[in-house]
Short mmCIF file of C-alpha atoms in Angstrom, two decimals:
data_model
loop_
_atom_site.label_atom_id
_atom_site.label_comp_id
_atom_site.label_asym_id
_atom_site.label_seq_id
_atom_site.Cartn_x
_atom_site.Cartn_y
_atom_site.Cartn_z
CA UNK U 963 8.36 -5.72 -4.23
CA UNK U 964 7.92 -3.19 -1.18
CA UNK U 965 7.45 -5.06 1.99
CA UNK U 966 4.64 -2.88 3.97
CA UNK U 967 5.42 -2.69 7.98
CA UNK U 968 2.16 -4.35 10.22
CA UNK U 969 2.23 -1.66 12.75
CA UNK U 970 1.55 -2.19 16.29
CA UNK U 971 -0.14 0.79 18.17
CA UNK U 972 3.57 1.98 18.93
CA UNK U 973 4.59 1.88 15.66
CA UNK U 974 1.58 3.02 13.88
CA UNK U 975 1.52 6.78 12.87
CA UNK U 976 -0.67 8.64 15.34
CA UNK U 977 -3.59 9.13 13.08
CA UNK U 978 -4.00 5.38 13.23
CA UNK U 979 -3.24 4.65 16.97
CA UNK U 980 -6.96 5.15 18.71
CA UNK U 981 -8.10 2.79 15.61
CA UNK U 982 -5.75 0.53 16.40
CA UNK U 983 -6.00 0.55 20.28
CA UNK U 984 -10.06 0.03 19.47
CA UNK U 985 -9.42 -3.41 17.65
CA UNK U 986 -7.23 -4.49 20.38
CA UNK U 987 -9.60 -3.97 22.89
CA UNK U 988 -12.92 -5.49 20.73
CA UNK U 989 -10.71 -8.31 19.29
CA UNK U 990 -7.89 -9.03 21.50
CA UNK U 991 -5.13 -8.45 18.59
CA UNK U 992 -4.67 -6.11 15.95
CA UNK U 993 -5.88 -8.07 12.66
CA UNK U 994 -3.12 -7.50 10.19
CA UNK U 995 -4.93 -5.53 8.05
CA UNK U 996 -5.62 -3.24 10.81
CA UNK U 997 -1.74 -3.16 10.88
CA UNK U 998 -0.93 -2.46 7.36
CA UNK U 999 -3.72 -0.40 6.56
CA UNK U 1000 -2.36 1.97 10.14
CA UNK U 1001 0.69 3.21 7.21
CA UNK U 1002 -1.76 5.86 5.91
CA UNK U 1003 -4.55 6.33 8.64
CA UNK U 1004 -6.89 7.92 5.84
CA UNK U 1005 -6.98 3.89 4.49
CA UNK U 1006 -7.51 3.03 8.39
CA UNK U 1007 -10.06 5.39 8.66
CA UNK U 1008 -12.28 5.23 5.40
CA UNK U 1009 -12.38 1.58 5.88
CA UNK U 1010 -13.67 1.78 9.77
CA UNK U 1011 -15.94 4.33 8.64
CA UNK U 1012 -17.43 2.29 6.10
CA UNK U 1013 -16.91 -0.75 8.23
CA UNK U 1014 -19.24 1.34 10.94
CA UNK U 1015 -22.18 2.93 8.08
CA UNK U 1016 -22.36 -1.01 6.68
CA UNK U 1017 -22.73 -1.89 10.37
CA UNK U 1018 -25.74 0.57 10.84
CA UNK U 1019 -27.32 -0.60 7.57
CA UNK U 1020 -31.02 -2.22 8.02
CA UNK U 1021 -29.43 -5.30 6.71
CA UNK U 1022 -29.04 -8.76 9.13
CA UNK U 1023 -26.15 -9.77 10.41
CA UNK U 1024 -26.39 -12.91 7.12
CA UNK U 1025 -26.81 -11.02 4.69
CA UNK U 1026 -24.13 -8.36 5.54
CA UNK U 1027 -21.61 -11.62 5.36
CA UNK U 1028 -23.59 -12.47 2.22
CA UNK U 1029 -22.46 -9.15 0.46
CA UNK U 1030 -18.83 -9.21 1.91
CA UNK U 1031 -18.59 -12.67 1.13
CA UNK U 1032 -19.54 -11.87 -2.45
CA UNK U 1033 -17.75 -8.83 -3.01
CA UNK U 1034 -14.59 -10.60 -1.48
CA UNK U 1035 -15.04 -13.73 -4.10
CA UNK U 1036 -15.39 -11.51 -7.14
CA UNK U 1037 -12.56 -9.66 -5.99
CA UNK U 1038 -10.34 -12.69 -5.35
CA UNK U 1039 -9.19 -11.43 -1.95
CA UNK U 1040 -7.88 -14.29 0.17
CA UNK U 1041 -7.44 -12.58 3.11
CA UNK U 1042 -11.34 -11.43 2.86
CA UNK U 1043 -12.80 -14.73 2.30
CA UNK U 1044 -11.18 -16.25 5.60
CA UNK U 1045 -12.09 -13.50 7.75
CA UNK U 1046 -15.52 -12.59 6.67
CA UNK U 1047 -16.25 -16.89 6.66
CA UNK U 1048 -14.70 -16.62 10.24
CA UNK U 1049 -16.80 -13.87 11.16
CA UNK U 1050 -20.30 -15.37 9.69
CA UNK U 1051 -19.40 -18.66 11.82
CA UNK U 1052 -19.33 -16.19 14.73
CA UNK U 1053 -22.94 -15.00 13.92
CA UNK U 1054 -23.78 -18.44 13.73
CA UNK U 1055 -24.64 -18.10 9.93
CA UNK U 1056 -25.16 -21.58 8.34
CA UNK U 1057 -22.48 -23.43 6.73
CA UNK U 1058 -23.72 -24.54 3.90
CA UNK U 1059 -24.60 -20.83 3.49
CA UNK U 1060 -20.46 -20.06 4.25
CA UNK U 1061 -19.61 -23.02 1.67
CA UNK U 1062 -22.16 -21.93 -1.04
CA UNK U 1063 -20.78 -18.15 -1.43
CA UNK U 1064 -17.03 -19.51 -0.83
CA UNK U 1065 -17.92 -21.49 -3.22
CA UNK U 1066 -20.01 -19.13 -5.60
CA UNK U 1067 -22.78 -21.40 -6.02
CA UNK U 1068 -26.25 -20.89 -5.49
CA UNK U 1069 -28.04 -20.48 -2.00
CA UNK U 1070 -31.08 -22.56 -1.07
CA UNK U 1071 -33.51 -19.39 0.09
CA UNK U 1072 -34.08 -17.68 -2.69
CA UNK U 1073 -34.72 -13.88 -0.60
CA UNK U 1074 -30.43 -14.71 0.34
CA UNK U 1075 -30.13 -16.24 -3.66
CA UNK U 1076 -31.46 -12.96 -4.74
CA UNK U 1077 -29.28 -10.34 -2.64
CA UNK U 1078 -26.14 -13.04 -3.30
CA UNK U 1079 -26.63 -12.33 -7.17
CA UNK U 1080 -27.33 -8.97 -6.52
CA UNK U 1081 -23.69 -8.03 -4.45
CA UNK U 1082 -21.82 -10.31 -7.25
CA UNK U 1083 -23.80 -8.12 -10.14
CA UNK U 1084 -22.97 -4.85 -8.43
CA UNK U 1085 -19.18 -6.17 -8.04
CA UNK U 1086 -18.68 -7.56 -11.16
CA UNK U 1087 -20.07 -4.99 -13.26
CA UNK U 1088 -18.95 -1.82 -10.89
CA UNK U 1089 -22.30 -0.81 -10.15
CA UNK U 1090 -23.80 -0.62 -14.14
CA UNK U 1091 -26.59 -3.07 -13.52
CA UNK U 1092 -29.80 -3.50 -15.63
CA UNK U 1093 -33.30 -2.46 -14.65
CA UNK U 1094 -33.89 -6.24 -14.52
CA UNK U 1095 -30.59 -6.84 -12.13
CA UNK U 1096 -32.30 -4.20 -9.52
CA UNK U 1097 -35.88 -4.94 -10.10
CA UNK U 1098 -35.38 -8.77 -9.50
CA UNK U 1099 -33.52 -7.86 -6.17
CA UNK U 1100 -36.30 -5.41 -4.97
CA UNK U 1101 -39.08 -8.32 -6.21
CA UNK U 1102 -37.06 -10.64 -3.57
CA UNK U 1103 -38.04 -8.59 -0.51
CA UNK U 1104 -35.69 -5.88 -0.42
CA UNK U 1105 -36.05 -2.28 -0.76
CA UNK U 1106 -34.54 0.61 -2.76
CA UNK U 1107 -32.59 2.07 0.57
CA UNK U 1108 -30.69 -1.75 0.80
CA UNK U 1109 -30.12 -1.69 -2.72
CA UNK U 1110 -28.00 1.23 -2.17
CA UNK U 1111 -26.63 -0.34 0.94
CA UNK U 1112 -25.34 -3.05 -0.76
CA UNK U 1113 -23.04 -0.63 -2.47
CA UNK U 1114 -21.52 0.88 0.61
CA UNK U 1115 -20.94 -2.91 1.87
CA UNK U 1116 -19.40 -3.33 -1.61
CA UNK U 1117 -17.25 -0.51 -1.40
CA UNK U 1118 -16.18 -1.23 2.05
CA UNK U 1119 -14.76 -4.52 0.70
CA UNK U 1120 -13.45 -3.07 -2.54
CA UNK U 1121 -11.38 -0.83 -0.29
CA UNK U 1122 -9.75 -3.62 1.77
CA UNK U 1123 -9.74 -6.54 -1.09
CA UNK U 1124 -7.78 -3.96 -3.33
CA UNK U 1125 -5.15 -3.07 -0.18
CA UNK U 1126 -4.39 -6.86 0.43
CA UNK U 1127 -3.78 -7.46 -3.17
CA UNK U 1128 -1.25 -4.37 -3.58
CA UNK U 1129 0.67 -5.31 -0.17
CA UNK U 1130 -0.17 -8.92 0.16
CA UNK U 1131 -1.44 -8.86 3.36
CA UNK U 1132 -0.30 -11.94 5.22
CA UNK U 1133 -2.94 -14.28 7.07
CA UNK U 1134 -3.85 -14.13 10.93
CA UNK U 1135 -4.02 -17.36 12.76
CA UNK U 1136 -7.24 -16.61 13.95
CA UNK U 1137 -8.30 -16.68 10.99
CA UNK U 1138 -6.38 -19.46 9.53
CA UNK U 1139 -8.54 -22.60 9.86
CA UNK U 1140 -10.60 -20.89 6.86
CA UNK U 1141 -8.13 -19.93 4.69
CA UNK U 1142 -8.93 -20.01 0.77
CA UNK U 1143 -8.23 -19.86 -2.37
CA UNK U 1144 -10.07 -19.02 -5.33
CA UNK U 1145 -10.21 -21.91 -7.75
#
Protein backbone atom coordinates (compact mmCIF):
# COMPACT_ATOMS: atom_id res chain seq x y z
CA UNK A 1 0.00 0.00 0.00
CA UNK A 2 1.12 3.77 -0.63
CA UNK A 3 2.52 5.24 2.48
CA UNK A 4 1.11 9.05 2.45
CA UNK A 5 3.90 11.72 3.79
CA UNK A 6 2.45 13.81 7.24
CA UNK A 7 3.71 17.08 6.08
CA UNK A 8 5.07 19.63 8.30
CA UNK A 9 4.50 23.34 7.19
CA UNK A 10 7.97 22.96 5.30
CA UNK A 11 7.08 20.11 3.61
CA UNK A 12 3.53 20.73 2.88
CA UNK A 13 2.73 22.08 -0.69
CA UNK A 14 2.12 25.80 -0.43
CA UNK A 15 -1.58 25.68 -0.87
CA UNK A 16 -1.64 23.92 2.47
CA UNK A 17 1.04 25.89 4.46
CA UNK A 18 -1.18 29.00 6.05
CA UNK A 19 -3.69 25.96 7.03
CA UNK A 20 -1.16 24.30 8.49
CA UNK A 21 0.70 27.21 10.25
CA UNK A 22 -3.12 28.07 11.69
CA UNK A 23 -3.38 24.61 13.54
CA UNK A 24 -0.01 25.05 14.93
CA UNK A 25 -0.69 28.15 16.38
CA UNK A 26 -4.56 27.18 17.80
CA UNK A 27 -3.33 23.66 18.79
CA UNK A 28 0.27 23.65 19.42
CA UNK A 29 1.01 20.70 16.75
CA UNK A 30 -0.15 19.88 13.49
CA UNK A 31 -2.83 16.95 14.08
CA UNK A 32 -1.85 14.30 11.61
CA UNK A 33 -4.63 14.61 9.62
CA UNK A 34 -3.85 18.15 9.15
CA UNK A 35 -0.55 16.59 7.83
CA UNK A 36 -1.80 14.09 5.43
CA UNK A 37 -4.68 15.83 4.28
CA UNK A 38 -1.74 19.13 3.42
CA UNK A 39 -0.80 16.40 0.09
CA UNK A 40 -3.71 17.95 -1.89
CA UNK A 41 -4.62 21.36 -0.15
CA UNK A 42 -8.17 21.20 -1.93
CA UNK A 43 -8.77 18.06 0.87
CA UNK A 44 -7.07 20.63 3.47
CA UNK A 45 -9.20 23.20 2.47
CA UNK A 46 -12.81 21.70 1.91
CA UNK A 47 -12.45 20.10 5.20
CA UNK A 48 -11.46 23.56 7.16
CA UNK A 49 -14.11 25.10 5.29
CA UNK A 50 -16.62 22.79 6.37
CA UNK A 51 -14.88 22.44 9.68
CA UNK A 52 -15.50 26.53 9.89
CA UNK A 53 -19.59 26.59 8.28
CA UNK A 54 -20.28 23.50 11.02
CA UNK A 55 -18.57 25.84 13.49
CA UNK A 56 -20.99 28.79 12.64
CA UNK A 57 -24.01 26.47 12.71
CA UNK A 58 -26.80 27.49 15.48
CA UNK A 59 -26.00 24.18 16.96
CA UNK A 60 -24.19 23.87 20.78
CA UNK A 61 -21.02 23.01 21.23
CA UNK A 62 -22.82 19.03 22.49
CA UNK A 63 -24.58 18.48 19.99
CA UNK A 64 -22.00 19.41 17.25
CA UNK A 65 -19.80 16.43 19.06
CA UNK A 66 -23.11 14.54 19.05
CA UNK A 67 -23.28 14.60 15.13
CA UNK A 68 -19.44 14.07 14.61
CA UNK A 69 -19.48 11.51 17.08
CA UNK A 70 -22.23 9.78 15.16
CA UNK A 71 -21.18 10.28 11.78
CA UNK A 72 -17.61 9.06 12.88
CA UNK A 73 -19.23 5.65 14.50
CA UNK A 74 -21.27 4.83 11.43
CA UNK A 75 -18.37 5.47 9.45
CA UNK A 76 -15.99 3.33 11.52
CA UNK A 77 -13.26 5.98 11.58
CA UNK A 78 -10.88 5.39 14.46
CA UNK A 79 -9.02 8.26 14.18
CA UNK A 80 -12.50 10.37 14.40
CA UNK A 81 -13.86 8.77 17.39
CA UNK A 82 -10.65 9.63 19.58
CA UNK A 83 -10.40 13.08 18.52
CA UNK A 84 -13.92 14.26 18.43
CA UNK A 85 -14.31 12.21 22.26
CA UNK A 86 -11.10 14.28 23.08
CA UNK A 87 -12.52 17.33 21.89
CA UNK A 88 -16.18 16.94 23.66
CA UNK A 89 -14.11 16.30 27.04
CA UNK A 90 -12.62 19.71 26.23
CA UNK A 91 -16.16 21.32 26.08
CA UNK A 92 -16.79 19.65 29.14
CA UNK A 93 -19.57 17.47 27.48
CA UNK A 94 -20.67 14.64 29.86
CA UNK A 95 -19.18 11.32 29.81
CA UNK A 96 -21.68 9.20 29.91
CA UNK A 97 -22.84 11.31 26.92
CA UNK A 98 -18.99 10.52 25.24
CA UNK A 99 -19.50 6.68 26.31
CA UNK A 100 -23.16 6.40 25.05
CA UNK A 101 -22.40 7.61 21.26
CA UNK A 102 -18.85 5.70 21.42
CA UNK A 103 -20.77 3.27 22.32
CA UNK A 104 -23.93 3.73 20.00
CA UNK A 105 -26.38 3.36 22.63
CA UNK A 106 -29.04 5.50 23.58
CA UNK A 107 -28.70 9.00 25.36
CA UNK A 108 -30.66 9.83 28.51
CA UNK A 109 -32.24 13.43 27.18
CA UNK A 110 -34.31 12.60 24.72
CA UNK A 111 -33.93 16.46 22.68
CA UNK A 112 -29.76 14.86 22.36
CA UNK A 113 -31.58 11.01 21.78
CA UNK A 114 -33.45 12.60 19.01
CA UNK A 115 -30.62 14.61 17.02
CA UNK A 116 -28.19 11.32 17.95
CA UNK A 117 -30.72 9.13 15.82
CA UNK A 118 -31.13 11.73 13.53
CA UNK A 119 -27.00 12.19 12.45
CA UNK A 120 -26.81 8.14 12.50
CA UNK A 121 -30.14 8.09 10.06
CA UNK A 122 -28.70 10.76 7.81
CA UNK A 123 -25.23 8.70 7.82
CA UNK A 124 -26.41 5.48 7.45
CA UNK A 125 -28.84 5.96 4.85
CA UNK A 126 -26.79 8.93 2.87
CA UNK A 127 -29.28 11.44 3.45
CA UNK A 128 -32.68 9.30 2.04
CA UNK A 129 -34.57 9.59 5.29
CA UNK A 130 -38.38 9.20 5.79
CA UNK A 131 -40.86 11.96 6.50
CA UNK A 132 -41.09 10.24 9.91
CA UNK A 133 -37.00 10.23 10.37
CA UNK A 134 -37.18 14.29 9.88
CA UNK A 135 -40.47 14.99 11.43
CA UNK A 136 -39.52 13.11 14.72
CA UNK A 137 -36.22 15.22 14.81
CA UNK A 138 -38.05 18.61 14.20
CA UNK A 139 -40.90 17.30 17.01
CA UNK A 140 -37.66 17.08 19.44
CA UNK A 141 -36.95 20.83 19.39
CA UNK A 142 -35.07 21.37 16.40
CA UNK A 143 -35.75 23.25 13.35
CA UNK A 144 -35.70 22.75 9.56
CA UNK A 145 -32.35 25.12 9.16
CA UNK A 146 -30.42 22.39 11.82
CA UNK A 147 -31.83 19.64 10.03
CA UNK A 148 -29.90 20.74 7.14
CA UNK A 149 -27.00 21.54 9.36
CA UNK A 150 -26.68 18.28 10.45
CA UNK A 151 -25.79 17.40 6.92
CA UNK A 152 -22.94 19.79 6.50
CA UNK A 153 -21.57 18.38 10.03
CA UNK A 154 -22.12 14.99 8.34
CA UNK A 155 -20.34 15.77 5.37
CA UNK A 156 -17.55 17.41 7.12
CA UNK A 157 -16.91 14.04 8.82
CA UNK A 158 -17.61 11.94 5.75
CA UNK A 159 -14.79 13.90 4.17
CA UNK A 160 -12.16 13.17 6.87
CA UNK A 161 -13.53 9.51 8.05
CA UNK A 162 -13.21 8.47 4.27
CA UNK A 163 -9.36 10.12 4.03
CA UNK A 164 -8.19 8.16 7.22
CA UNK A 165 -9.58 4.97 5.94
CA UNK A 166 -7.83 5.29 2.33
CA UNK A 167 -4.33 6.42 3.98
CA UNK A 168 -4.67 5.05 7.42
CA UNK A 169 -4.02 7.92 9.20
CA UNK A 170 -1.91 7.10 12.20
CA UNK A 171 -3.02 8.27 15.84
CA UNK A 172 -1.72 11.52 17.72
CA UNK A 173 -0.71 11.15 21.28
CA UNK A 174 -2.83 13.79 22.24
CA UNK A 175 -5.30 12.06 21.35
CA UNK A 176 -4.32 8.67 22.39
CA UNK A 177 -5.81 8.12 25.87
CA UNK A 178 -9.24 7.76 23.81
CA UNK A 179 -8.37 5.67 21.24
CA UNK A 180 -11.14 3.14 19.86
CA UNK A 181 -12.24 0.66 18.12
CA UNK A 182 -15.42 -0.24 16.73
CA UNK A 183 -16.69 -3.50 18.13
Amino acid sequence: MAEFKIHSIETSPEGSKEILSGAKKSLGFIPNLFGIMAEAPVALKAYTGLSDAFDNSSLNPTEKQIVLLAASYVNGCNYCMAVHTTVAQMHKVPQDLIDSLRNNKPIADAKLEALRKYALAVTEKRGWLSEDEVNEFLKAGYTKAQALEVVVGIAQKTLSNYINHVVKTPLDDAFAPNKWDKK
